[in-house]
Structures are given as structure tokens and as C-alpha cells.
Coordinates of C-alpha atoms in Angstrom, one line a residue:
Chain A
X252 CA -63.9 46.6 -43.9
X253 CA -63.6 50.3 -44.8
X254 CA -60.5 51.6 -43.3
X255 CA -61.5 55.3 -43.8
X256 CA -64.3 54.8 -41.4
X257 CA -63.6 57.5 -38.5
X258 CA -64.6 54.6 -36.0
X259 CA -61.4 53.2 -36.5
X260 CA -59.5 56.0 -35.3
X261 CA -58.1 55.1 -31.8
X262 CA -56.7 57.8 -29.7
X263 CA -52.9 58.1 -29.5
X264 CA -52.2 55.3 -32.1
X265 CA -51.1 57.5 -34.9
X266 CA -48.7 59.7 -32.7
X267 CA -47.4 56.5 -31.2
X268 CA -46.5 55.1 -34.6
X269 CA -44.9 58.2 -35.6
X270 CA -42.9 58.4 -32.4
X271 CA -41.9 54.8 -33.0
X272 CA -40.5 55.4 -36.5
X273 CA -38.8 58.7 -35.4
X274 CA -37.1 56.6 -32.6
X275 CA -36.1 53.9 -35.2
X276 CA -34.7 56.2 -37.7
X277 CA -33.4 59.4 -35.9
X278 CA -30.1 57.6 -34.7
X279 CA -29.4 56.3 -38.1
X280 CA -29.9 59.7 -39.7
X281 CA -27.6 61.4 -37.1
X282 CA -25.0 59.0 -37.5
X283 CA -24.8 59.1 -41.3
X284 CA -25.1 63.0 -41.3
X285 CA -22.0 63.2 -38.7
X286 CA -19.8 61.0 -40.7
X287 CA -19.6 63.8 -43.2
X288 CA -18.3 66.1 -40.4
X289 CA -15.0 68.1 -41.4
X290 CA -13.9 68.4 -37.7
X291 CA -12.0 66.1 -35.6
X292 CA -14.9 65.7 -33.1
X293 CA -17.3 62.9 -33.4
X294 CA -20.3 64.9 -32.5
X295 CA -19.5 68.7 -33.0
X296 CA -20.4 69.8 -36.5
X297 CA -17.6 71.6 -38.4
X298 CA -18.5 71.7 -42.1
X299 CA -19.1 69.0 -44.7
X300 CA -16.2 66.9 -45.8
X301 CA -15.5 63.4 -47.3
X302 CA -12.1 63.2 -45.5
X303 CA -13.2 60.3 -43.0
X304 CA -14.3 58.3 -45.9
X305 CA -10.9 58.6 -47.4
X306 CA -9.4 57.8 -44.1
X307 CA -11.6 54.5 -43.8
X308 CA -10.4 53.5 -47.4
X309 CA -6.8 54.3 -46.7
X310 CA -6.8 52.1 -43.4
X311 CA -5.0 48.8 -44.0
X312 CA -6.6 47.4 -40.9
X313 CA -10.2 48.1 -41.9
X314 CA -9.7 46.8 -45.4
X315 CA -8.1 43.5 -44.0
X316 CA -11.1 43.2 -41.6
X317 CA -13.6 44.0 -44.5
X318 CA -11.8 41.2 -46.6
X319 CA -12.0 38.9 -43.6
X320 CA -15.8 39.6 -43.2
X321 CA -16.4 39.1 -46.9
X322 CA -14.5 35.8 -47.0
X323 CA -16.1 34.3 -44.0
X324 CA -19.6 35.5 -45.1
X325 CA -19.5 34.1 -48.5
X326 CA -18.0 30.7 -47.5
X327 CA -20.5 30.4 -44.6
X328 CA -23.3 31.5 -46.9
X329 CA -22.4 28.8 -49.5
X330 CA -21.9 25.9 -47.1
X331 CA -24.9 26.8 -44.9
X332 CA -27.4 27.1 -48.0
X333 CA -26.2 23.8 -49.5
X334 CA -26.6 21.8 -46.0
X335 CA -29.9 23.8 -45.4
X336 CA -31.4 22.9 -48.9
X337 CA -30.5 19.3 -48.5
X338 CA -32.1 19.1 -45.1
X339 CA -35.2 20.9 -46.3
X340 CA -35.6 18.3 -49.1
X341 CA -35.1 15.6 -46.6
X342 CA -37.5 17.0 -44.1
X343 CA -40.1 17.4 -46.8
X344 CA -42.9 14.8 -47.3
X345 CA -44.5 12.3 -45.0
X346 CA -43.7 12.7 -41.5
X347 CA -41.3 10.1 -39.7
X348 CA -40.4 9.4 -36.2
X349 CA -37.9 11.8 -34.8
X350 CA -38.7 14.4 -37.5
X351 CA -39.9 17.0 -34.9
X352 CA -36.8 16.4 -32.9
X353 CA -34.6 17.0 -36.0
X354 CA -36.7 20.0 -37.1
X355 CA -36.1 21.3 -33.5
X356 CA -32.2 20.9 -33.8
X357 CA -32.3 22.7 -37.1
X358 CA -34.1 25.8 -35.5
X359 CA -31.9 25.5 -32.3
X360 CA -29.2 28.2 -33.0
X361 CA -32.2 30.7 -33.2
X362 CA -33.1 29.9 -29.7
X363 CA -30.1 29.7 -27.9
X364 CA -28.8 33.1 -26.5
X365 CA -25.8 34.1 -28.8
X366 CA -23.5 34.6 -25.8
X367 CA -24.2 30.9 -24.7
X368 CA -23.4 29.6 -28.2
X369 CA -20.3 31.8 -28.2
X370 CA -18.7 30.4 -25.1
X371 CA -19.8 26.8 -25.6
X372 CA -18.1 26.9 -29.2
X373 CA -15.1 28.6 -27.4
X374 CA -14.7 25.8 -25.0
X375 CA -15.1 23.2 -27.6
X376 CA -12.3 24.4 -29.7
X377 CA -10.2 24.6 -26.6
X378 CA -11.2 21.1 -25.7
X379 CA -10.4 19.6 -29.1
X380 CA -7.3 21.7 -29.3
X381 CA -8.3 23.6 -32.3
X382 CA -6.3 26.9 -32.5
X383 CA -8.4 30.0 -33.0
X384 CA -8.3 31.6 -36.6
X385 CA -10.5 32.4 -39.5
X386 CA -11.4 28.9 -39.9
X387 CA -13.0 28.5 -36.5
X388 CA -14.9 31.7 -37.2
X389 CA -16.0 30.0 -40.4
X390 CA -17.4 26.9 -38.5
X391 CA -19.2 28.8 -36.1
X392 CA -20.9 31.1 -38.6
X393 CA -22.0 27.9 -40.9
X394 CA -23.7 26.7 -37.5
X395 CA -25.8 29.7 -36.8
X396 CA -26.4 30.4 -40.6
X397 CA -28.1 27.1 -41.2
X398 CA -31.6 28.0 -39.7
X399 CA -31.6 31.3 -41.5
X400 CA -31.1 29.4 -44.8
X401 CA -33.2 26.6 -43.9
X402 CA -36.6 28.3 -42.9
X403 CA -37.1 30.2 -46.1
X404 CA -36.4 27.1 -48.2
X405 CA -38.7 24.9 -46.2
X406 CA -41.5 27.4 -46.4
X407 CA -41.0 27.4 -50.2
X408 CA -41.1 23.8 -50.5
X409 CA -44.2 23.6 -48.2
X410 CA -46.0 26.0 -50.6
X411 CA -45.1 24.0 -53.8
X412 CA -47.6 22.0 -55.7
X413 CA -46.6 18.4 -55.5
X414 CA -48.8 17.6 -58.6
X415 CA -46.1 19.2 -60.6
X416 CA -43.3 16.6 -59.6
X417 CA -46.0 13.9 -60.1
X418 CA -46.7 15.3 -63.6
X419 CA -43.0 15.3 -64.5
X420 CA -42.9 11.5 -63.2
X421 CA -45.8 10.8 -65.7
X422 CA -44.2 12.3 -68.4
X423 CA -41.4 9.8 -67.9
X424 CA -38.8 12.1 -66.4
X425 CA -36.4 10.4 -64.2
X426 CA -36.4 11.6 -60.5
X427 CA -33.1 13.3 -61.0
X428 CA -34.1 15.0 -64.1
X429 CA -37.6 16.0 -62.6
X430 CA -35.9 17.6 -59.5
X431 CA -33.6 19.7 -61.8
X432 CA -36.2 20.8 -64.3
X433 CA -39.2 21.1 -62.1
X434 CA -38.4 21.2 -58.4
X435 CA -35.3 23.3 -58.4
X436 CA -36.4 26.1 -60.4
X437 CA -39.5 26.6 -58.2
X438 CA -37.1 26.2 -55.0
X439 CA -34.8 28.8 -56.4
X440 CA -36.4 32.0 -54.9
X441 CA -36.6 30.3 -51.5
X442 CA -32.8 29.3 -51.9
X443 CA -31.9 32.6 -52.9
X444 CA -33.6 34.5 -49.9
X445 CA -32.2 32.0 -47.5
X446 CA -28.8 32.6 -49.0
X447 CA -29.3 36.4 -48.6
X448 CA -30.4 36.3 -45.0
X449 CA -27.5 34.0 -44.1
X450 CA -25.1 36.4 -45.8
X451 CA -26.3 39.4 -43.9
X452 CA -26.5 37.5 -40.5
X453 CA -22.8 36.5 -41.1
X454 CA -21.5 39.9 -42.1
X455 CA -23.1 41.3 -39.2
X456 CA -22.4 38.9 -36.3
X457 CA -20.4 40.1 -33.6
X458 CA -20.7 38.2 -30.3
X459 CA -20.0 34.6 -31.5
X460 CA -17.1 36.0 -33.7
X461 CA -15.6 38.0 -31.1
X462 CA -15.2 34.8 -28.8
X463 CA -13.9 32.5 -31.5
X464 CA -11.8 34.8 -33.5
X465 CA -8.0 34.1 -33.2
X466 CA -5.3 36.9 -32.9
X467 CA -5.3 38.6 -36.3
X468 CA -8.5 37.1 -37.6
X469 CA -10.6 40.3 -37.2
X470 CA -13.9 40.9 -38.9
X471 CA -15.5 44.2 -39.5
X472 CA -17.9 44.1 -36.4
X473 CA -15.1 43.0 -34.3
X474 CA -12.8 45.9 -35.6
X475 CA -15.6 48.4 -34.9
X476 CA -16.3 47.0 -31.4
X477 CA -12.7 47.5 -30.3
X478 CA -12.5 51.0 -32.1
X479 CA -15.6 52.0 -30.2
X480 CA -14.0 50.7 -26.8
X481 CA -11.1 53.2 -27.7
X482 CA -13.4 56.0 -27.8
X483 CA -15.8 57.6 -30.4
X484 CA -14.3 59.1 -33.6
X485 CA -15.4 60.4 -36.9
X486 CA -13.8 57.6 -38.5
X487 CA -16.1 55.0 -36.8
X488 CA -19.0 57.3 -38.0
X489 CA -17.8 56.9 -41.6
X490 CA -17.1 53.1 -41.4
X491 CA -20.5 52.5 -39.4
X492 CA -22.3 54.7 -42.1
X493 CA -21.0 52.6 -44.9
X494 CA -22.0 49.5 -43.5
X495 CA -25.6 50.9 -42.7
X496 CA -26.0 52.2 -46.1
X497 CA -24.9 49.0 -47.9
X498 CA -27.3 46.9 -45.9
X499 CA -30.2 49.5 -46.4
X500 CA -29.3 49.7 -50.1
X501 CA -29.4 45.9 -50.4
X502 CA -33.0 45.5 -48.5
X503 CA -34.3 48.4 -50.5
X504 CA -33.4 47.0 -53.7
X505 CA -34.9 43.5 -52.9
X506 CA -38.1 45.4 -51.6
X507 CA -38.3 47.2 -54.9
X508 CA -37.8 44.0 -57.0
X509 CA -40.3 42.3 -54.8
X510 CA -42.9 45.3 -55.4
X511 CA -42.4 45.2 -59.1
X512 CA -43.0 41.4 -59.5
X513 CA -46.5 41.8 -58.1
Chain B
X288 CA -49.4 -3.4 -47.6
X289 CA -47.0 -5.4 -50.0
X290 CA -43.5 -5.8 -49.0
X291 CA -42.4 -4.4 -52.2
X292 CA -44.3 -1.2 -51.2
X293 CA -42.8 -1.3 -47.6
X294 CA -39.4 -1.8 -48.9
X295 CA -39.8 1.1 -51.2
X296 CA -41.0 3.3 -48.4
X297 CA -37.9 2.3 -46.4
X298 CA -35.8 3.2 -49.1
X299 CA -37.3 6.3 -49.7
X300 CA -36.9 7.3 -45.8
X301 CA -33.5 6.3 -45.9
X302 CA -32.8 8.6 -48.8
X303 CA -34.4 11.5 -46.9
X304 CA -32.4 11.0 -43.7
X305 CA -29.3 10.9 -45.8
X306 CA -30.2 14.2 -47.2
X307 CA -30.6 15.8 -43.8
X308 CA -27.4 14.1 -42.3
X309 CA -24.9 16.8 -43.3
X310 CA -26.8 19.5 -41.7
X311 CA -27.5 17.4 -38.7
X312 CA -24.0 16.3 -38.3
X313 CA -22.8 19.9 -38.5
X314 CA -25.3 21.1 -35.7
X315 CA -24.5 18.0 -33.7
X316 CA -20.9 18.3 -33.8
X317 CA -20.6 22.1 -33.5
X318 CA -23.6 23.1 -31.4
X319 CA -24.9 20.1 -29.3
X320 CA -21.4 18.7 -28.5
X321 CA -20.1 22.2 -27.4
X322 CA -23.3 22.7 -25.3
X323 CA -22.5 19.2 -23.5
X324 CA -18.9 20.4 -23.1
X325 CA -20.2 23.5 -21.5
X326 CA -22.1 21.5 -19.0
X327 CA -19.1 19.7 -18.3
X328 CA -16.8 22.6 -17.8
X329 CA -19.3 23.9 -15.3
X330 CA -18.6 21.1 -12.9
X331 CA -14.7 21.2 -13.3
X332 CA -11.9 22.6 -11.3
X333 CA -10.8 25.9 -12.9
X334 CA -7.2 26.2 -14.0
X335 CA -4.9 28.7 -12.5
X336 CA -4.5 30.7 -15.5
X337 CA -7.8 30.5 -17.2
X338 CA -9.0 27.3 -18.8
X339 CA -9.9 24.1 -16.8
X340 CA -8.3 21.0 -15.3
X341 CA -9.9 18.4 -17.4
X342 CA -10.8 15.3 -15.0
X343 CA -10.8 17.2 -11.7
X344 CA -14.6 17.8 -10.6
X345 CA -16.1 20.5 -8.3
X346 CA -19.1 22.2 -7.8
X347 CA -17.3 25.3 -6.9
X348 CA -18.7 27.3 -9.7
X349 CA -22.4 26.6 -8.6
X350 CA -21.6 27.3 -5.0
X351 CA -20.1 30.7 -5.8
X352 CA -23.4 31.9 -7.2
X353 CA -24.6 32.3 -3.5
X354 CA -21.4 32.1 -1.6
X355 CA -17.9 33.6 -1.6
X356 CA -14.9 31.9 0.0
X357 CA -13.5 33.9 2.8
X358 CA -9.7 34.1 3.4
X359 CA -10.0 31.1 6.1
X360 CA -11.8 29.2 3.4
X361 CA -15.2 29.5 5.1
X362 CA -18.3 30.3 3.0
X363 CA -19.9 33.7 3.2
X364 CA -23.3 34.6 1.7
X365 CA -22.7 36.9 -1.3
X366 CA -25.6 38.2 -3.5
X367 CA -23.4 40.0 -6.1
X368 CA -24.2 37.4 -9.0
X369 CA -27.9 37.1 -7.9
X370 CA -28.0 41.0 -8.1
X371 CA -26.9 40.8 -11.6
X372 CA -29.4 38.2 -12.5
X373 CA -32.0 40.2 -10.7
X374 CA -31.0 43.3 -12.7
X375 CA -31.0 41.4 -16.0
X376 CA -34.5 40.1 -15.5
X377 CA -35.9 43.6 -14.2
X378 CA -34.1 45.5 -17.3
X379 CA -35.7 42.8 -19.6
X380 CA -39.1 43.1 -18.1
X381 CA -39.1 46.9 -18.4
X382 CA -37.8 46.6 -22.0
X383 CA -40.6 44.0 -22.8
X384 CA -43.2 46.4 -21.2
X385 CA -42.0 49.4 -23.0
X386 CA -41.9 47.5 -26.3
X387 CA -45.7 46.4 -25.8
X388 CA -46.5 50.0 -24.7
X389 CA -45.1 51.5 -28.1
X390 CA -45.3 48.3 -30.1
X391 CA -49.1 47.7 -29.8
X392 CA -50.5 50.8 -31.0
X393 CA -47.9 50.9 -33.8
X394 CA -49.2 47.6 -35.0
X395 CA -52.5 48.6 -34.8
X396 CA -51.8 51.7 -36.9
X397 CA -50.1 49.6 -39.5
X398 CA -53.1 47.1 -39.8
X399 CA -55.4 50.1 -40.2
X400 CA -53.6 51.6 -43.2
X401 CA -54.4 50.7 -46.9
X402 CA -52.4 48.2 -48.6
X403 CA -49.8 50.3 -50.5
X404 CA -49.0 52.6 -47.3
X405 CA -49.0 49.4 -45.0
X406 CA -46.3 47.8 -47.4
X407 CA -44.0 50.7 -47.2
X408 CA -44.6 51.3 -43.4
X409 CA -43.8 47.4 -42.9
X410 CA -40.6 47.6 -45.0
X411 CA -39.5 50.5 -42.7
X412 CA -40.1 48.3 -39.7
X413 CA -38.1 45.5 -40.9
X414 CA -35.1 47.5 -42.3
X415 CA -33.3 47.6 -38.9
X416 CA -33.4 43.9 -38.7
X417 CA -31.0 43.9 -41.9
X418 CA -28.7 46.4 -40.4
X419 CA -25.8 45.9 -38.0
X420 CA -26.8 46.0 -34.4
X421 CA -23.3 47.1 -33.3
X422 CA -23.5 50.2 -35.4
X423 CA -27.0 51.2 -34.6
X424 CA -26.0 50.9 -30.8
X425 CA -22.9 53.0 -31.5
X426 CA -25.3 55.7 -32.9
X427 CA -26.9 55.8 -29.5
X428 CA -23.6 56.7 -27.9
X429 CA -23.2 59.7 -30.1
X430 CA -26.8 60.8 -29.1
X431 CA -26.7 60.0 -25.5
X432 CA -23.1 61.1 -24.4
X433 CA -22.5 64.3 -22.2
X434 CA -23.0 67.2 -24.6
X435 CA -24.3 64.9 -27.2
X436 CA -27.4 65.5 -29.4
X437 CA -30.0 64.5 -26.8
X438 CA -28.4 67.3 -24.5
X439 CA -28.1 69.9 -27.3
X440 CA -31.7 69.1 -28.3
X441 CA -32.9 69.6 -24.7
X442 CA -30.9 72.9 -24.6
X443 CA -33.2 74.2 -27.4
X444 CA -36.0 73.8 -25.2
X445 CA -34.3 75.9 -22.5
X446 CA -33.2 72.7 -20.5
X447 CA -29.5 73.5 -19.5
X448 CA -27.0 71.1 -18.6
X449 CA -26.6 67.5 -19.2
X450 CA -29.1 64.4 -18.8
X451 CA -25.9 62.4 -18.1
X452 CA -27.7 59.2 -18.9
X453 CA -25.1 57.4 -20.9
X454 CA -23.5 54.5 -18.9
X455 CA -26.6 53.9 -16.8
X456 CA -29.4 51.4 -16.6
X457 CA -31.6 54.2 -18.5
X458 CA -29.3 54.0 -21.4
X459 CA -29.3 50.3 -21.4
X460 CA -33.1 50.3 -21.4
X461 CA -33.0 52.8 -24.4
X462 CA -30.6 50.4 -26.3
X463 CA -32.8 47.4 -25.8
X464 CA -36.0 49.0 -26.5
X465 CA -34.4 50.4 -29.9
X466 CA -33.1 47.1 -30.8
X467 CA -36.0 44.7 -30.1
X468 CA -39.2 47.2 -30.8
X469 CA -39.4 45.5 -34.2
X470 CA -39.7 42.2 -32.8
X471 CA -42.8 43.3 -31.0
X472 CA -44.4 45.1 -33.8
X473 CA -44.2 42.3 -36.5
X474 CA -45.9 39.3 -34.6
X475 CA -48.4 41.7 -33.3
X476 CA -49.2 43.2 -36.7
X477 CA -49.3 39.5 -38.1
X478 CA -52.2 38.5 -35.8
X479 CA -54.1 41.7 -36.2
X480 CA -53.9 41.4 -39.8
X481 CA -55.4 38.0 -39.8
X482 CA -58.0 39.3 -37.3
X483 CA -61.7 39.3 -38.6
X484 CA -62.5 42.9 -38.3
X485 CA -66.2 42.1 -38.8
X486 CA -66.1 41.1 -35.1
X487 CA -64.9 44.5 -34.1
X488 CA -67.7 46.0 -36.2
X489 CA -70.1 43.8 -34.3
X490 CA -68.9 45.0 -31.1
X491 CA -69.2 48.7 -32.3
X492 CA -72.8 47.7 -33.5
X493 CA -73.6 46.3 -29.9
X494 CA -72.7 49.6 -28.5
X495 CA -69.2 49.1 -27.2
X496 CA -67.2 52.2 -27.5
X497 CA -63.5 52.1 -28.9
X498 CA -62.0 51.4 -25.5
X499 CA -64.4 48.5 -24.9
X500 CA -64.1 47.1 -28.3
X501 CA -60.2 47.3 -28.0
X502 CA -60.2 45.8 -24.4
X503 CA -62.7 42.9 -25.1
X504 CA -62.2 42.0 -28.8
X505 CA -59.0 43.3 -30.3
X506 CA -56.5 42.4 -27.5
X507 CA -57.8 39.1 -26.8
X508 CA -57.7 38.3 -30.5
X509 CA -54.2 39.6 -30.9
X510 CA -53.0 37.7 -27.7
X511 CA -50.9 35.0 -29.8
X512 CA -49.0 37.9 -31.4
X513 CA -48.6 39.9 -28.2
X514 CA -47.3 36.6 -26.3
X515 CA -44.8 35.7 -29.4
X516 CA -43.6 39.4 -29.4
X517 CA -43.1 39.3 -25.7
X518 CA -41.0 36.3 -26.0
X519 CA -39.1 37.5 -29.0
X520 CA -38.1 40.7 -27.0
X521 CA -37.6 39.2 -23.7
X522 CA -35.1 36.3 -24.7
X523 CA -32.8 38.3 -26.5
X524 CA -32.9 41.2 -24.0
X525 CA -31.9 38.9 -21.0
X526 CA -28.7 37.5 -22.7
X527 CA -27.7 40.5 -24.5
X528 CA -24.0 41.4 -24.3
X529 CA -23.3 44.1 -26.8
X530 CA -25.9 46.7 -25.4
X531 CA -25.1 46.7 -21.8
X532 CA -21.3 46.5 -22.6
X533 CA -21.5 49.7 -24.8
X534 CA -24.4 51.8 -23.2
X535 CA -24.0 50.6 -19.7
X536 CA -20.3 51.1 -19.8
X537 CA -19.4 48.4 -17.2
X538 CA -21.6 49.8 -14.5
X539 CA -24.8 48.3 -15.6
X540 CA -23.8 44.6 -16.0
X541 CA -26.2 42.1 -17.2
X542 CA -25.8 38.2 -17.6
X543 CA -24.2 38.3 -20.8
X544 CA -21.5 40.6 -19.6
X545 CA -20.9 38.6 -16.4
X546 CA -20.5 35.5 -18.7
X547 CA -17.9 37.3 -20.9
X548 CA -16.0 38.4 -17.7
X549 CA -15.2 35.0 -17.0
X550 CA -13.8 34.2 -20.2
X551 CA -11.8 37.4 -20.2
X552 CA -10.3 39.2 -17.2
X553 CA -11.7 36.9 -14.5
X554 CA -10.4 33.7 -16.0
X555 CA -13.0 31.6 -14.5
X556 CA -14.2 29.2 -17.1
X557 CA -16.4 26.9 -15.0
X558 CA -18.3 29.8 -13.5
X559 CA -18.7 31.3 -16.8
X560 CA -20.0 27.8 -18.1
X561 CA -22.5 27.5 -15.1
X562 CA -23.8 31.1 -15.7
X563 CA -24.4 30.2 -19.4
X564 CA -26.0 27.2 -18.5
X565 CA -28.5 28.7 -16.1
X566 CA -29.2 31.5 -18.7
X567 CA -29.8 28.7 -21.4
X568 CA -32.1 27.0 -18.7
X569 CA -34.1 30.0 -18.2
X570 CA -34.7 30.6 -22.0
X571 CA -35.6 26.9 -22.6
X572 CA -38.0 27.3 -19.5
X573 CA -39.6 30.3 -21.2
X574 CA -40.1 28.5 -24.4
X575 CA -41.3 25.2 -23.0
X576 CA -44.1 27.1 -21.0
X577 CA -44.8 29.2 -24.1
X578 CA -45.2 25.8 -26.1
X579 CA -47.3 24.1 -23.4
X580 CA -49.8 27.1 -23.2
X581 CA -49.9 28.5 -26.6
X582 CA -49.1 26.0 -29.0
X583 CA -52.0 23.6 -28.4
X584 CA -53.6 22.4 -31.5
X585 CA -57.1 23.6 -30.7
X586 CA -56.4 27.2 -29.7
X587 CA -59.2 29.4 -28.6
X588 CA -58.7 33.1 -29.5
X589 CA -58.7 33.9 -25.7
X590 CA -55.6 31.8 -25.1

């Protein structure tokens, strides 16, 4: 179809789309702009300055929260990706009884509202008498990261040509060797995008972490939430902008790499 | 089938189950069991200072949805909690409607762009998904507060004074719209992209104007995407905690905040568990009806 045909110009479609993009990005731009504010106010512009970034870097509480976030996200990503890869391999192939149910359970964390998972997990830890700490956060994060890691890996497996593995077997590769030499390299992009998703989801999680975080086990989103509760400040603008820009850089890079590879 | 083959297949199945076992165990122990405990807690007696008395059963939590215990222990009808449920449903419905109103034209616009431009715009739609929700909601506090940028912007157009919408239902809706709009655009775009545009051309050839073509051809064919988007917006809106907490300012409570309160200052775990269970039931009901209605194998375009 010819997309330049004037017949396809529906009234109001273009302005609505532009409104949509403005709505999506204006708040982000404003937040980042205000983080360079030299004054004490969070919203009144008073000259350019980087002092709030310095304040962020020199705040031991923020640095510790950032460290906690990184530790939890790295470990949760590692564990969830390994579990998800194994599960995807197990779920691949001829269907068996109960497979639909198992697939449902693997996707369950996506379906259940976060607040429900959060309070259920909190009550569970209280029930078994486990003290809340960074460790309980890690457990909760692994649980909700599993489906995010699982889905891309499973999709990748489904798109793979089964004849390649058969060819390897025909050429006398042992199943173990065939897996590492043929299946695994083909699966790797799926594993990497699953891991990336899991990492970002874990870094950003607030609700579940908030409920299962023990005293002193603050992650970055939990820190930001309590800071906002105390009132807005240019320092929150700065730390928020750092988080936003890091994620945007991260996605832009993966988009750029994806475009180049075509 | 030879027994050897059967045995080989059984071995392979065992092998595959073994591979899935660790993930299943993790989800079973740390998700399914906690949900079971939540259900149990909802029918337990609350402890005096938070927590619960294990082994003492009571339906007090479910009764208190509708009734309040008076000083003399008699039950009085009380609609406070029902009102919060109603408000959550209402705000979520409005959010979903708003998302549809903005999301459908946007998805249509995307589908009608040439490939290079479309990829870039799609990328821009997905970026917010990768960024921290808390931080993006915070940006709206800066915009909406009294004397914030929305007020200053209106001042430029000669509108003096303050809109004063931070900490109101309106602010919560703006926040929900902002957070979940991409979830409406993407599925609709996906179904529009798969759509056979020759059908629309045929409609034009048969004398339909744009409005008719939209009404009779494009919208019905995009229905699976519209329904999926509706669900993807409605469900997370209903149980949202962050947005009403930060933009509603404790005045515009939704179910999520009510649940949190029971584990915080109210110290009423059984009620919190019961509320969470009802929310979960609502979500599962929505998913179930979606599956029954729209996931049938032979799906007609007019679903």
C-alpha cells in the first residue's frame, strides 16, 4: 500500500500523536532541566549549576542505596536468568500434560498486581520467621524477574530451526556438545535480552521492595520515595535525572545496535 | 510403539521436567505458598499490635468490608471501603477510556508512517517502559504543584492563579494516563500493523468515506489489540499504589493504598489480606473473561 496516498490522512490523527509524544516527554525534559537549577528551589529557575549532582555523589545514604540496588539487581538477574533458561529448555518440545499450567505459573508474576505480591510475600516471610533484609529483597526480586527473563528466551527457542540440532546429532555430536556448540550460541541473544529486561525491572522495582525491605536495606527507588515524601528538592531532581538518563542511554544503545545489525 | 521408544520418551520427559523444576520450585515456594498464606491470614484474628494470631479464625475482615463495629459491638453499615473500591474502579475506567481516546489515533498514525520513521517513533513509545515509574511520577509533582510549571504555563496565556489539581482525582488520572498510555498504543499498533490494508482500500473503492472505513473495517479488525490494550491499562491502574500515593496525596485513595495502610499505620493484617485477595480475584476474573472471549482458536475478525 502506498502510505503517501492522501486517502490515508485521517482527521485528527497526526495532532493526537504529537500530543501523545509531547505528553510522554515534556515531564522528563522538565525534570532533567530543573536538575541543573542553581537555586534552592525545586521548581524556580535560578541559573545553571551542577551543584546538586555533586550533592548526590557526596551523600553516603544515596551511594549506599545505589550499591544495594546494584547488588540485588545483579544477583537477581543472574539467578532468574539461569532458572528461566533451564525452564525454557524444559518447556520446549512436544507438549506434555500439565505444560499449560506450568507455563501459566511461569507467567503468573506478570499477572498478579504488584501490591498483592508485595503483601503476600511480606506475610510469608513473617510466617516462616525470616527477618527482613537485603536477602528477602533478593528472593522477592528473583520471583518477579523470572517471567521477564523467561519470555524472550522461550520466544527465541520457538524461532530456532530444530534441524540444526538434528544436523549436529547426525554429525555425531553428543547431546551435551551439540547444546553448547549449536543451541546455546543461537539462544544467546534471547538470554541476553531476557537478562537485560530482568536487570532493569529489578533496578526499578519499588512496591515489592518497599514491603520486604528490612531496616537499613534501602534500595535507590525506596530512598527516592521516602525523599519525595519529605518534600520535593533539587537533590531529588538530580538523582532522578541520573536514573532516567542511565536507562534512556541503555535503551538507546540497544536500539542503535539493533538498527545497525539489520 | 515399541517399549524401547516409550522408555526413551519417558526419560526425555523426566529430563525436561527436571530442567523446569528449579524455576517452578522458586515460584511455588515464594509466590504460590505466599498467596495461600495471604488467603489464610484473611480469615484469621488480627493481633493487638499488628500481625495475626495464628490458629484463631474469624471472618471479621470480610465483615468489615460492609460493616463497622459500634461501641456496643453491634454492626453498623459502613460504605467507606466500598467507596474506595468504587473510586478505584471509576478512576481505572476513566484512565482506560482516556488511553483509548489518545492511544488509538496514535497507533493509527504510527501504522501509517514509512518504516524508518515508524521504527524511531516506536522506539520513543517504548522508552518510558524502561525508565523508572517512580521518577516519572515525581516529574508530575513538579509540573502540577501550586505555582508549578503547568500554572506558570497557563499564566502565559493570561490565566492567573492556580489550577490546584495536585493531590486530587484529576492528578491521579493524569498520572495513570501518563504511565499506562504506551501499554494501549503498542498492542493496538501491533494489530493495525498486521491488518490487511487492501481491505480498507476495498472499502474506499466501494464508496466508504474515511469515517465509515474506520468504523466498519479498521476498528473491528483492530479489536484484539484494543481489548488487549484495555486489559493492560485497566489491570495495573486498578491495583496501583505509587500514583495515588504521590499524586493523590492521601486524599484520593485507591485499593492499593488501602491495602498498604493495613500493613502500615492501621495494623490490620487480616483486612489487608482480604482486600488484596478481593483485588486479585477481580484481576483474575477480568483475565478469565478475556481468555474465554478472545483467545478462542478460530477467532473471527469481529471478535
